[in-house]
PDB file of C-alpha atoms in Angstrom:
ATOM      1  CA  MET H 274     -36.864 193.782 -74.784  1.00  0.00           C
ATOM      2  CA  ASN H 275     -34.638 190.916 -74.632  1.00  0.00           C
ATOM      3  CA  SER H 276     -35.836 187.330 -74.556  1.00  0.00           C
ATOM      4  CA  SER H 277     -35.413 186.671 -70.901  1.00  0.00           C
ATOM      5  CA  VAL H 278     -37.736 189.719 -70.029  1.00  0.00           C
ATOM      6  CA  LEU H 279     -40.171 188.231 -72.365  1.00  0.00           C
ATOM      7  CA  SER H 280     -40.160 184.726 -70.981  1.00  0.00           C
ATOM      8  CA  THR H 281     -40.525 186.223 -67.432  1.00  0.00           C
ATOM      9  CA  PHE H 282     -43.574 188.019 -68.497  1.00  0.00           C
ATOM     10  CA  GLY H 283     -44.960 184.938 -70.505  1.00  0.00           C
ATOM     11  CA  ALA H 284     -44.944 182.881 -67.216  1.00  0.00           C
ATOM     12  CA  TRP H 285     -47.733 184.709 -65.740  1.00  0.00           C
ATOM     13  CA  LEU H 286     -49.324 186.204 -68.886  1.00  0.00           C
ATOM     14  CA  PRO H 287     -50.563 183.226 -70.882  1.00  0.00           C
ATOM     15  CA  HIS H 288     -50.930 183.145 -74.570  1.00  0.00           C
ATOM     16  CA  VAL H 289     -53.955 184.982 -76.024  1.00  0.00           C
ATOM     17  CA  GLN H 290     -56.793 182.855 -76.860  1.00  0.00           C
ATOM     18  CA  LEU H 291     -60.547 183.349 -77.527  1.00  0.00           C
ATOM     19  CA  ALA H 292     -61.339 183.420 -73.726  1.00  0.00           C
ATOM     20  CA  HIS H 293     -59.211 186.711 -73.383  1.00  0.00           C
ATOM     21  CA  PHE H 294     -61.267 188.540 -75.615  1.00  0.00           C
ATOM     22  CA  LEU H 295     -64.445 187.383 -74.083  1.00  0.00           C
ATOM     23  CA  ILE H 296     -63.024 188.398 -70.687  1.00  0.00           C
ATOM     24  CA  ILE H 297     -62.408 191.835 -71.849  1.00  0.00           C
ATOM     25  CA  SER H 298     -65.810 191.851 -73.297  1.00  0.00           C
ATOM     26  CA  ALA H 299     -67.287 190.889 -70.007  1.00  0.00           C
ATOM     27  CA  ALA H 300     -65.431 193.487 -68.235  1.00  0.00           C
ATOM     28  CA  LEU H 301     -66.781 196.315 -70.649  1.00  0.00           C
ATOM     29  CA  PHE H 302     -70.196 195.008 -70.207  1.00  0.00           C
ATOM     30  CA  ALA H 303     -70.059 194.906 -66.441  1.00  0.00           C
ATOM     31  CA  LEU H 304     -68.782 198.537 -66.416  1.00  0.00           C
ATOM     32  CA  GLY H 305     -71.438 199.665 -68.878  1.00  0.00           C
ATOM     33  CA  VAL H 306     -74.068 197.964 -66.651  1.00  0.00           C
ATOM     34  CA  TYR H 307     -72.527 199.838 -63.605  1.00  0.00           C
ATOM     35  CA  ALA H 308     -72.743 203.256 -65.371  1.00  0.00           C
ATOM     36  CA  ILE H 309     -76.251 202.675 -66.580  1.00  0.00           C
ATOM     37  CA  ALA H 310     -77.316 201.861 -63.002  1.00  0.00           C
ATOM     38  CA  THR H 311     -75.602 204.512 -61.236  1.00  0.00           C
ATOM     39  CA  ARG H 312     -75.018 207.667 -63.090  1.00  0.00           C
ATOM     40  CA  ARG H 313     -77.277 210.481 -62.663  1.00  0.00           C
ATOM     41  CA  ASN H 314     -76.622 212.392 -65.754  1.00  0.00           C
ATOM     42  CA  ALA H 315     -78.534 211.061 -68.909  1.00  0.00           C
ATOM     43  CA  ILE H 316     -75.602 211.319 -71.102  1.00  0.00           C
ATOM     44  CA  MET H 317     -73.456 209.370 -68.915  1.00  0.00           C
ATOM     45  CA  VAL H 318     -76.151 206.676 -68.992  1.00  0.00           C
ATOM     46  CA  LEU H 319     -75.894 206.710 -72.734  1.00  0.00           C
ATOM     47  CA  MET H 320     -71.939 206.492 -72.593  1.00  0.00           C
ATOM     48  CA  GLY H 321     -72.604 203.291 -70.537  1.00  0.00           C
ATOM     49  CA  LEU H 322     -74.966 202.063 -73.212  1.00  0.00           C
ATOM     50  CA  GLU H 323     -72.074 202.534 -75.820  1.00  0.00           C
ATOM     51  CA  LEU H 324     -69.766 200.426 -73.644  1.00  0.00           C
ATOM     52  CA  VAL H 325     -72.182 197.495 -73.416  1.00  0.00           C
ATOM     53  CA  LEU H 326     -72.675 197.720 -77.440  1.00  0.00           C
ATOM     54  CA  ASN H 327     -68.944 197.749 -77.828  1.00  0.00           C
ATOM     55  CA  ALA H 328     -68.736 194.677 -75.389  1.00  0.00           C
ATOM     56  CA  ALA H 329     -71.224 192.772 -77.660  1.00  0.00           C
ATOM     57  CA  ASN H 330     -69.406 193.676 -80.784  1.00  0.00           C
ATOM     58  CA  ILE H 331     -66.130 192.510 -79.394  1.00  0.00           C
ATOM     59  CA  ASN H 332     -67.878 189.113 -78.817  1.00  0.00           C
ATOM     60  CA  PHE H 333     -69.212 188.935 -82.304  1.00  0.00           C
ATOM     61  CA  ILE H 334     -65.874 189.644 -83.866  1.00  0.00           C
ATOM     62  CA  ALA H 335     -64.083 187.305 -81.712  1.00  0.00           C
ATOM     63  CA  PHE H 336     -66.309 184.495 -82.421  1.00  0.00           C
ATOM     64  CA  THR H 337     -66.012 185.319 -86.247  1.00  0.00           C
ATOM     65  CA  ARG H 338     -62.196 185.255 -85.875  1.00  0.00           C
ATOM     66  CA  TYR H 339     -61.953 181.993 -83.649  1.00  0.00           C
ATOM     67  CA  GLY H 340     -65.104 180.195 -84.631  1.00  0.00           C
ATOM     68  CA  GLY H 341     -65.832 179.704 -88.200  1.00  0.00           C
ATOM     69  CA  ALA H 342     -65.062 180.088 -91.735  1.00  0.00           C
ATOM     70  CA  ASN H 343     -67.353 182.853 -92.710  1.00  0.00           C
ATOM     71  CA  LEU H 344     -67.892 186.588 -91.725  1.00  0.00           C
ATOM     72  CA  ASP H 345     -71.370 186.350 -90.531  1.00  0.00           C
ATOM     73  CA  GLY H 346     -70.604 187.979 -87.108  1.00  0.00           C
ATOM     74  CA  GLN H 347     -68.827 190.899 -88.532  1.00  0.00           C
ATOM     75  CA  VAL H 348     -71.977 191.717 -90.544  1.00  0.00           C
ATOM     76  CA  ALA H 349     -73.922 191.547 -87.341  1.00  0.00           C
ATOM     77  CA  ALA H 350     -71.345 193.818 -85.749  1.00  0.00           C
ATOM     78  CA  ILE H 351     -71.797 196.272 -88.708  1.00  0.00           C
ATOM     79  CA  PHE H 352     -75.527 196.233 -87.877  1.00  0.00           C
ATOM     80  CA  VAL H 353     -74.921 196.903 -84.188  1.00  0.00           C
ATOM     81  CA  ILE H 354     -72.751 199.905 -85.135  1.00  0.00           C
ATOM     82  CA  ILE H 355     -75.610 201.148 -87.413  1.00  0.00           C
ATOM     83  CA  LEU H 356     -78.439 200.900 -84.712  1.00  0.00           C
ATOM     84  CA  ALA H 357     -75.677 202.443 -82.045  1.00  0.00           C
ATOM     85  CA  ALA H 358     -75.501 205.611 -84.295  1.00  0.00           C
ATOM     86  CA  ALA H 359     -79.231 205.822 -84.964  1.00  0.00           C
ATOM     87  CA  GLU H 360     -79.611 205.415 -81.110  1.00  0.00           C
ATOM     88  CA  ALA H 361     -77.375 207.908 -80.148  1.00  0.00           C
ATOM     89  CA  ALA H 362     -78.655 210.563 -82.297  1.00  0.00           C
ATOM     90  CA  VAL H 363     -82.403 209.937 -81.341  1.00  0.00           C
ATOM     91  CA  ALA H 364     -81.431 209.715 -77.597  1.00  0.00           C
ATOM     92  CA  LEU H 365     -79.519 212.994 -77.645  1.00  0.00           C
ATOM     93  CA  ALA H 366     -82.264 214.799 -79.331  1.00  0.00           C
ATOM     94  CA  ILE H 367     -84.521 213.451 -76.549  1.00  0.00           C
ATOM     95  CA  VAL H 368     -82.043 214.583 -73.819  1.00  0.00           C
ATOM     96  CA  LEU H 369     -81.986 217.894 -75.411  1.00  0.00           C
ATOM     97  CA  ASN H 370     -85.863 218.286 -75.213  1.00  0.00           C
ATOM     98  CA  ILE H 371     -85.600 217.216 -71.521  1.00  0.00           C
ATOM     99  CA  TYR H 372     -83.158 219.803 -70.739  1.00  0.00           C
ATOM    100  CA  HIS H 373     -85.233 222.646 -72.413  1.00  0.00           C
ATOM    101  CA  ARG H 374     -88.227 221.321 -70.413  1.00  0.00           C
ATOM    102  CA  PHE H 375     -86.845 220.617 -67.067  1.00  0.00           C
ATOM    103  CA  GLN H 376     -83.517 222.438 -67.131  1.00  0.00           C
ATOM    104  CA  THR H 377     -81.855 219.269 -65.937  1.00  0.00           C
ATOM    105  CA  VAL H 378     -80.671 216.055 -67.475  1.00  0.00           C
ATOM    106  CA  ASN H 379     -80.279 214.175 -64.011  1.00  0.00           C
ATOM    107  CA  VAL H 380     -82.444 211.104 -64.653  1.00  0.00           C
ATOM    108  CA  ASP H 381     -83.687 210.891 -61.093  1.00  0.00           C
ATOM    109  CA  GLU H 382     -85.131 214.490 -61.068  1.00  0.00           C
ATOM    110  CA  ILE H 383     -87.189 213.945 -64.173  1.00  0.00           C
ATOM    111  CA  SER H 384     -90.117 212.042 -62.672  1.00  0.00           C
ATOM    112  CA  SER H 385     -93.197 213.755 -64.332  1.00  0.00           C
ATOM    113  CA  MET H 386     -94.194 213.130 -67.992  1.00  0.00           C
ATOM    114  CA  LYS H 387     -95.979 216.594 -68.459  1.00  0.00           C
ATOM    115  CA  GLU H 388     -95.716 219.695 -66.181  1.00  0.00           C
TER     116      GLU H 388
ATOM    117  CA  MET I  25     -44.981 185.497 -75.552  1.00  0.00           C
ATOM    118  CA  GLU I  26     -45.106 186.788 -78.969  1.00  0.00           C
ATOM    119  CA  THR I  27     -45.519 190.302 -80.315  1.00  0.00           C
ATOM    120  CA  PHE I  28     -49.198 189.590 -80.779  1.00  0.00           C
ATOM    121  CA  ASP I  29     -49.789 188.839 -76.882  1.00  0.00           C
ATOM    122  CA  ILE I  30     -47.860 192.022 -76.179  1.00  0.00           C
ATOM    123  CA  ILE I  31     -50.007 194.081 -78.172  1.00  0.00           C
ATOM    124  CA  PHE I  32     -53.069 192.258 -77.048  1.00  0.00           C
ATOM    125  CA  TYR I  33     -52.314 192.909 -73.321  1.00  0.00           C
ATOM    126  CA  LEU I  34     -51.539 196.782 -74.180  1.00  0.00           C
ATOM    127  CA  PHE I  35     -54.854 197.280 -75.860  1.00  0.00           C
ATOM    128  CA  ALA I  36     -56.769 195.520 -73.290  1.00  0.00           C
ATOM    129  CA  LEU I  37     -55.020 197.769 -70.707  1.00  0.00           C
ATOM    130  CA  ILE I  38     -56.043 200.684 -72.636  1.00  0.00           C
ATOM    131  CA  THR I  39     -59.719 199.606 -73.279  1.00  0.00           C
ATOM    132  CA  VAL I  40     -60.366 198.554 -69.550  1.00  0.00           C
ATOM    133  CA  GLY I  41     -58.671 201.232 -67.792  1.00  0.00           C
ATOM    134  CA  SER I  42     -60.214 204.132 -69.814  1.00  0.00           C
ATOM    135  CA  ALA I  43     -63.504 202.355 -69.568  1.00  0.00           C
ATOM    136  CA  CYS I  44     -62.922 202.431 -65.717  1.00  0.00           C
ATOM    137  CA  ILE I  45     -62.220 206.319 -66.065  1.00  0.00           C
ATOM    138  CA  VAL I  46     -65.373 206.613 -68.187  1.00  0.00           C
ATOM    139  CA  VAL I  47     -67.540 204.865 -65.431  1.00  0.00           C
ATOM    140  CA  PHE I  48     -65.915 206.341 -62.126  1.00  0.00           C
ATOM    141  CA  SER I  49     -64.841 209.912 -63.400  1.00  0.00           C
ATOM    142  CA  LYS I  50     -66.787 212.558 -61.397  1.00  0.00           C
ATOM    143  CA  ASN I  51     -66.174 214.961 -64.310  1.00  0.00           C
ATOM    144  CA  ILE I  52     -68.175 214.210 -67.369  1.00  0.00           C
ATOM    145  CA  VAL I  53     -65.855 215.971 -69.818  1.00  0.00           C
ATOM    146  CA  TYR I  54     -63.143 213.740 -68.517  1.00  0.00           C
ATOM    147  CA  ALA I  55     -65.398 210.557 -69.083  1.00  0.00           C
ATOM    148  CA  ALA I  56     -66.321 211.845 -72.583  1.00  0.00           C
ATOM    149  CA  PHE I  57     -62.581 212.090 -73.407  1.00  0.00           C
ATOM    150  CA  SER I  58     -61.751 208.826 -71.926  1.00  0.00           C
ATOM    151  CA  LEU I  59     -64.539 207.164 -74.147  1.00  0.00           C
ATOM    152  CA  LEU I  60     -62.355 208.253 -76.970  1.00  0.00           C
ATOM    153  CA  PHE I  61     -59.444 205.821 -75.806  1.00  0.00           C
ATOM    154  CA  THR I  62     -62.003 203.105 -75.012  1.00  0.00           C
ATOM    155  CA  PHE I  63     -63.160 203.149 -78.589  1.00  0.00           C
ATOM    156  CA  PHE I  64     -59.627 203.378 -80.163  1.00  0.00           C
ATOM    157  CA  GLY I  65     -58.743 200.526 -77.788  1.00  0.00           C
ATOM    158  CA  VAL I  66     -61.664 198.464 -79.194  1.00  0.00           C
ATOM    159  CA  ALA I  67     -60.729 199.072 -82.601  1.00  0.00           C
ATOM    160  CA  GLY I  68     -57.241 197.897 -81.883  1.00  0.00           C
ATOM    161  CA  LEU I  69     -58.685 194.709 -80.547  1.00  0.00           C
ATOM    162  CA  TYR I  70     -60.664 194.490 -83.839  1.00  0.00           C
ATOM    163  CA  VAL I  71     -57.391 194.710 -85.503  1.00  0.00           C
ATOM    164  CA  LEU I  72     -55.869 191.852 -83.720  1.00  0.00           C
ATOM    165  CA  LEU I  73     -59.266 189.838 -84.641  1.00  0.00           C
ATOM    166  CA  GLN I  74     -58.404 190.450 -88.321  1.00  0.00           C
ATOM    167  CA  ALA I  75     -61.432 192.672 -88.778  1.00  0.00           C
ATOM    168  CA  ASP I  76     -59.724 195.526 -90.662  1.00  0.00           C
ATOM    169  CA  PHE I  77     -63.179 196.886 -91.960  1.00  0.00           C
ATOM    170  CA  LEU I  78     -64.638 196.926 -88.698  1.00  0.00           C
ATOM    171  CA  ALA I  79     -61.821 198.624 -86.990  1.00  0.00           C
ATOM    172  CA  VAL I  80     -62.046 201.556 -89.421  1.00  0.00           C
ATOM    173  CA  THR I  81     -65.767 201.633 -89.181  1.00  0.00           C
ATOM    174  CA  GLN I  82     -65.424 201.767 -85.392  1.00  0.00           C
ATOM    175  CA  VAL I  83     -62.963 204.766 -85.761  1.00  0.00           C
ATOM    176  CA  LEU I  84     -65.095 206.538 -88.227  1.00  0.00           C
ATOM    177  CA  VAL I  85     -68.545 205.920 -86.776  1.00  0.00           C
ATOM    178  CA  TYR I  86     -67.983 205.838 -82.860  1.00  0.00           C
ATOM    179  CA  VAL I  87     -64.862 208.380 -82.659  1.00  0.00           C
ATOM    180  CA  GLY I  88     -66.153 210.572 -85.477  1.00  0.00           C
ATOM    181  CA  GLY I  89     -69.865 210.434 -85.030  1.00  0.00           C
ATOM    182  CA  ILE I  90     -70.998 209.169 -81.769  1.00  0.00           C
ATOM    183  CA  LEU I  91     -68.520 210.714 -79.569  1.00  0.00           C
ATOM    184  CA  THR I  92     -68.984 213.923 -81.256  1.00  0.00           C
ATOM    185  CA  LEU I  93     -72.546 213.875 -80.636  1.00  0.00           C
ATOM    186  CA  LEU I  94     -72.145 212.898 -76.889  1.00  0.00           C
ATOM    187  CA  LEU I  95     -69.502 215.700 -76.538  1.00  0.00           C
ATOM    188  CA  PHE I  96     -72.257 218.075 -78.156  1.00  0.00           C
ATOM    189  CA  GLY I  97     -74.720 216.820 -75.609  1.00  0.00           C
ATOM    190  CA  VAL I  98     -72.517 217.481 -72.819  1.00  0.00           C
ATOM    191  CA  MET I  99     -71.806 220.763 -73.811  1.00  0.00           C
ATOM    192  CA  LEU I 100     -75.439 221.719 -74.637  1.00  0.00           C
ATOM    193  CA  THR I 101     -76.725 220.450 -71.288  1.00  0.00           C
ATOM    194  CA  ASN I 102     -74.476 221.791 -68.756  1.00  0.00           C
ATOM    195  CA  LYS I 103     -74.800 225.437 -67.580  1.00  0.00           C
ATOM    196  CA  VAL I 104     -71.514 226.736 -68.416  1.00  0.00           C
ATOM    197  CA  ILE I 105     -72.031 229.661 -66.103  1.00  0.00           C
ATOM    198  CA  SER I 106     -72.235 227.496 -63.028  1.00  0.00           C
ATOM    199  CA  VAL I 107     -68.955 225.511 -63.849  1.00  0.00           C
ATOM    200  CA  ASP I 108     -70.943 222.528 -62.654  1.00  0.00           C
ATOM    201  CA  MET I 109     -69.667 219.680 -64.899  1.00  0.00           C
ATOM    202  CA  LYS I 110     -69.700 217.208 -62.170  1.00  0.00           C
ATOM    203  CA  THR I 111     -72.249 214.392 -61.959  1.00  0.00           C
ATOM    204  CA  GLY I 112     -73.248 212.310 -59.011  1.00  0.00           C
ATOM    205  CA  THR I 113     -74.040 208.694 -58.596  1.00  0.00           C
ATOM    206  CA  LEU I 114     -76.881 207.041 -57.094  1.00  0.00           C
ATOM    207  CA  HIS I 115     -77.017 203.695 -55.053  1.00  0.00           C
ATOM    208  CA  ALA I 116     -73.431 202.812 -55.959  1.00  0.00           C
ATOM    209  CA  VAL I 117     -72.975 199.857 -53.665  1.00  0.00           C
ATOM    210  CA  PRO I 118     -75.813 197.670 -54.904  1.00  0.00           C
ATOM    211  CA  ALA I 119     -74.749 198.527 -58.467  1.00  0.00           C
ATOM    212  CA  MET I 120     -71.338 197.536 -57.596  1.00  0.00           C
ATOM    213  CA  ILE I 121     -72.376 194.369 -56.525  1.00  0.00           C
ATOM    214  CA  LEU I 122     -74.551 193.639 -59.407  1.00  0.00           C
ATOM    215  CA  ALA I 123     -71.634 194.599 -61.735  1.00  0.00           C
ATOM    216  CA  ALA I 124     -69.199 192.343 -59.897  1.00  0.00           C
ATOM    217  CA  VAL I 125     -71.795 189.444 -60.192  1.00  0.00           C
ATOM    218  CA  VAL I 126     -72.376 190.123 -63.897  1.00  0.00           C
ATOM    219  CA  PHE I 127     -68.758 190.222 -64.517  1.00  0.00           C
ATOM    220  CA  GLY I 128     -67.808 187.101 -62.391  1.00  0.00           C
ATOM    221  CA  SER I 129     -70.532 185.020 -63.938  1.00  0.00           C
ATOM    222  CA  LEU I 130     -69.675 186.087 -67.490  1.00  0.00           C
ATOM    223  CA  ALA I 131     -66.161 185.743 -67.273  1.00  0.00           C
ATOM    224  CA  GLY I 132     -66.299 182.406 -65.347  1.00  0.00           C
ATOM    225  CA  LEU I 133     -68.687 181.231 -67.975  1.00  0.00           C
ATOM    226  CA  PHE I 134     -66.494 182.271 -70.833  1.00  0.00           C
ATOM    227  CA  TYR I 135     -63.532 180.775 -69.238  1.00  0.00           C
ATOM    228  CA  ALA I 136     -65.188 177.522 -68.378  1.00  0.00           C
ATOM    229  CA  THR I 137     -66.576 177.127 -71.774  1.00  0.00           C
ATOM    230  CA  TRP I 138     -64.143 178.658 -74.289  1.00  0.00           C
ATOM    231  CA  SER I 139     -60.606 178.215 -72.746  1.00  0.00           C
ATOM    232  CA  GLY I 140     -58.193 176.479 -74.747  1.00  0.00           C
ATOM    233  CA  VAL I 141     -59.618 177.587 -78.074  1.00  0.00           C
ATOM    234  CA  THR I 142     -56.896 178.882 -80.311  1.00  0.00           C
ATOM    235  CA  ALA I 143     -56.878 180.775 -83.480  1.00  0.00           C
ATOM    236  CA  PRO I 144     -57.251 178.674 -86.676  1.00  0.00           C
ATOM    237  CA  ALA I 145     -54.971 179.560 -89.582  1.00  0.00           C
ATOM    238  CA  SER I 146     -56.432 182.713 -91.390  1.00  0.00           C
ATOM    239  CA  SER I 147     -56.912 182.853 -95.042  1.00  0.00           C
ATOM    240  CA  ILE I 148     -58.664 186.089 -95.219  1.00  0.00           C
ATOM    241  CA  ILE I 149     -56.577 188.907 -96.368  1.00  0.00           C
ATOM    242  CA  SER I 150     -59.015 191.774 -96.434  1.00  0.00           C
ATOM    243  CA  THR I 151     -62.656 191.775 -95.144  1.00  0.00           C
ATOM    244  CA  ALA I 152     -64.031 194.732 -96.977  1.00  0.00           C
ATOM    245  CA  ARG I 153     -64.794 192.844-100.224  1.00  0.00           C
ATOM    246  CA  PRO I 154     -66.434 189.849 -98.662  1.00  0.00           C
ATOM    247  CA  ILE I 155     -68.617 191.979 -96.377  1.00  0.00           C
ATOM    248  CA  GLY I 156     -69.644 194.132 -99.069  1.00  0.00           C
ATOM    249  CA  GLU I 157     -70.676 190.906-101.151  1.00  0.00           C
ATOM    250  CA  MET I 158     -72.558 189.558 -98.257  1.00  0.00           C
ATOM    251  CA  LEU I 159     -74.553 192.850 -97.684  1.00  0.00           C
ATOM    252  CA  MET I 160     -75.523 192.857-101.363  1.00  0.00           C
ATOM    253  CA  THR I 161     -76.543 189.149-101.488  1.00  0.00           C
ATOM    254  CA  GLY I 162     -77.609 187.373 -98.267  1.00  0.00           C
ATOM    255  CA  TYR I 163     -78.122 190.353 -96.003  1.00  0.00           C
ATOM    256  CA  ALA I 164     -79.773 192.560 -98.550  1.00  0.00           C
ATOM    257  CA  LEU I 165     -83.069 192.744 -96.671  1.00  0.00           C
ATOM    258  CA  PRO I 166     -81.513 193.729 -93.259  1.00  0.00           C
ATOM    259  CA  PHE I 167     -79.228 196.198 -95.162  1.00  0.00           C
ATOM    260  CA  GLU I 168     -82.225 198.070 -96.793  1.00  0.00           C
ATOM    261  CA  VAL I 169     -84.269 197.944 -93.341  1.00  0.00           C
ATOM    262  CA  ALA I 170     -80.956 199.529 -91.713  1.00  0.00           C
ATOM    263  CA  SER I 171     -80.857 202.243 -94.304  1.00  0.00           C
ATOM    264  CA  VAL I 172     -84.586 202.977 -93.715  1.00  0.00           C
ATOM    265  CA  ILE I 173     -83.954 203.018 -89.648  1.00  0.00           C
ATOM    266  CA  LEU I 174     -81.124 205.386 -90.236  1.00  0.00           C
ATOM    267  CA  LEU I 175     -83.464 207.785 -92.401  1.00  0.00           C
ATOM    268  CA  VAL I 176     -86.147 207.560 -89.745  1.00  0.00           C
ATOM    269  CA  ALA I 177     -83.747 208.204 -87.136  1.00  0.00           C
ATOM    270  CA  MET I 178     -82.135 211.414 -88.874  1.00  0.00           C
ATOM    271  CA  ILE I 179     -85.672 212.799 -89.440  1.00  0.00           C
ATOM    272  CA  GLY I 180     -86.804 212.281 -86.047  1.00  0.00           C
ATOM    273  CA  ALA I 181     -83.803 213.627 -84.364  1.00  0.00           C
ATOM    274  CA  ALA I 182     -83.869 216.800 -86.422  1.00  0.00           C
ATOM    275  CA  PHE I 183     -87.614 217.106 -85.737  1.00  0.00           C
ATOM    276  CA  MET I 184     -87.064 216.729 -82.094  1.00  0.00           C
ATOM    277  CA  ALA I 185     -83.894 218.712 -81.566  1.00  0.00           C
ATOM    278  CA  ARG I 186     -84.994 221.849 -83.268  1.00  0.00           C
ATOM    279  CA  ARG I 187     -86.307 224.772 -81.104  1.00  0.00           C
ATOM    280  CA  PRO I 188     -90.051 224.700 -80.369  1.00  0.00           C
ATOM    281  CA  LYS I 189     -92.273 227.363 -82.118  1.00  0.00           C
ATOM    282  CA  LYS I 190     -93.582 230.325 -79.688  1.00  0.00           C
ATOM    283  CA  LEU I 191     -97.131 229.217 -79.128  1.00  0.00           C
TER     284      LEU I 191
END
């Protein structure tokens, strides 16, 4: 790409700042909330949950880069990733149990605690 | 308009576009594979934010672990014979309004509060060593608690997911 094309794009795409990363994370968060609220399949709900956790992590790391002199935010992001892994394992075990019991994983059809 | 900006917009497009496919796709297998691209896009954003250790951890844990678990879940909980991999949605319109309100308020708040903040000159070359030192000093207790949580989750998941004995 030559410089004239770049300057044309640069006219309506501003330089990347902190707010850009935050708006990306807000978009991921809203999409995750939408998935959690609407999808019937329990595994799709888990995918929405992962989107929300990723949005939170982007915020942590963006503020670490743009905000301060230390790496506390990145350590917090590591703990979020650890908890996401534990959550995914336990939640999928629960979903498998639900499937064995009810023969479905649609969250709107699972309305009784015991048969 | 620099190279950094171009790469940022590319990764942002990949991330948000594939997240839209995850959320709006009817086919759950398509959604799971789009989630792969979302995770890779987020890892690219981490690299742009100079979090190299976090980017590698994101690829290892999310793509290598969580996404594989989700795919196992998809494959184990759908009847392969019925070829019904599609999933429906419930009350989509109120949720759409809710998500739009959440995104609008969050983005407006972020833009109003943090616009114009540019990156300070970075002095950190690699983040793996300082993160390791922080985990072993100031964050030693949360680190140990996280390890116990992982152990408990592993035992619990293995206990719950095994086949029940015949009574």
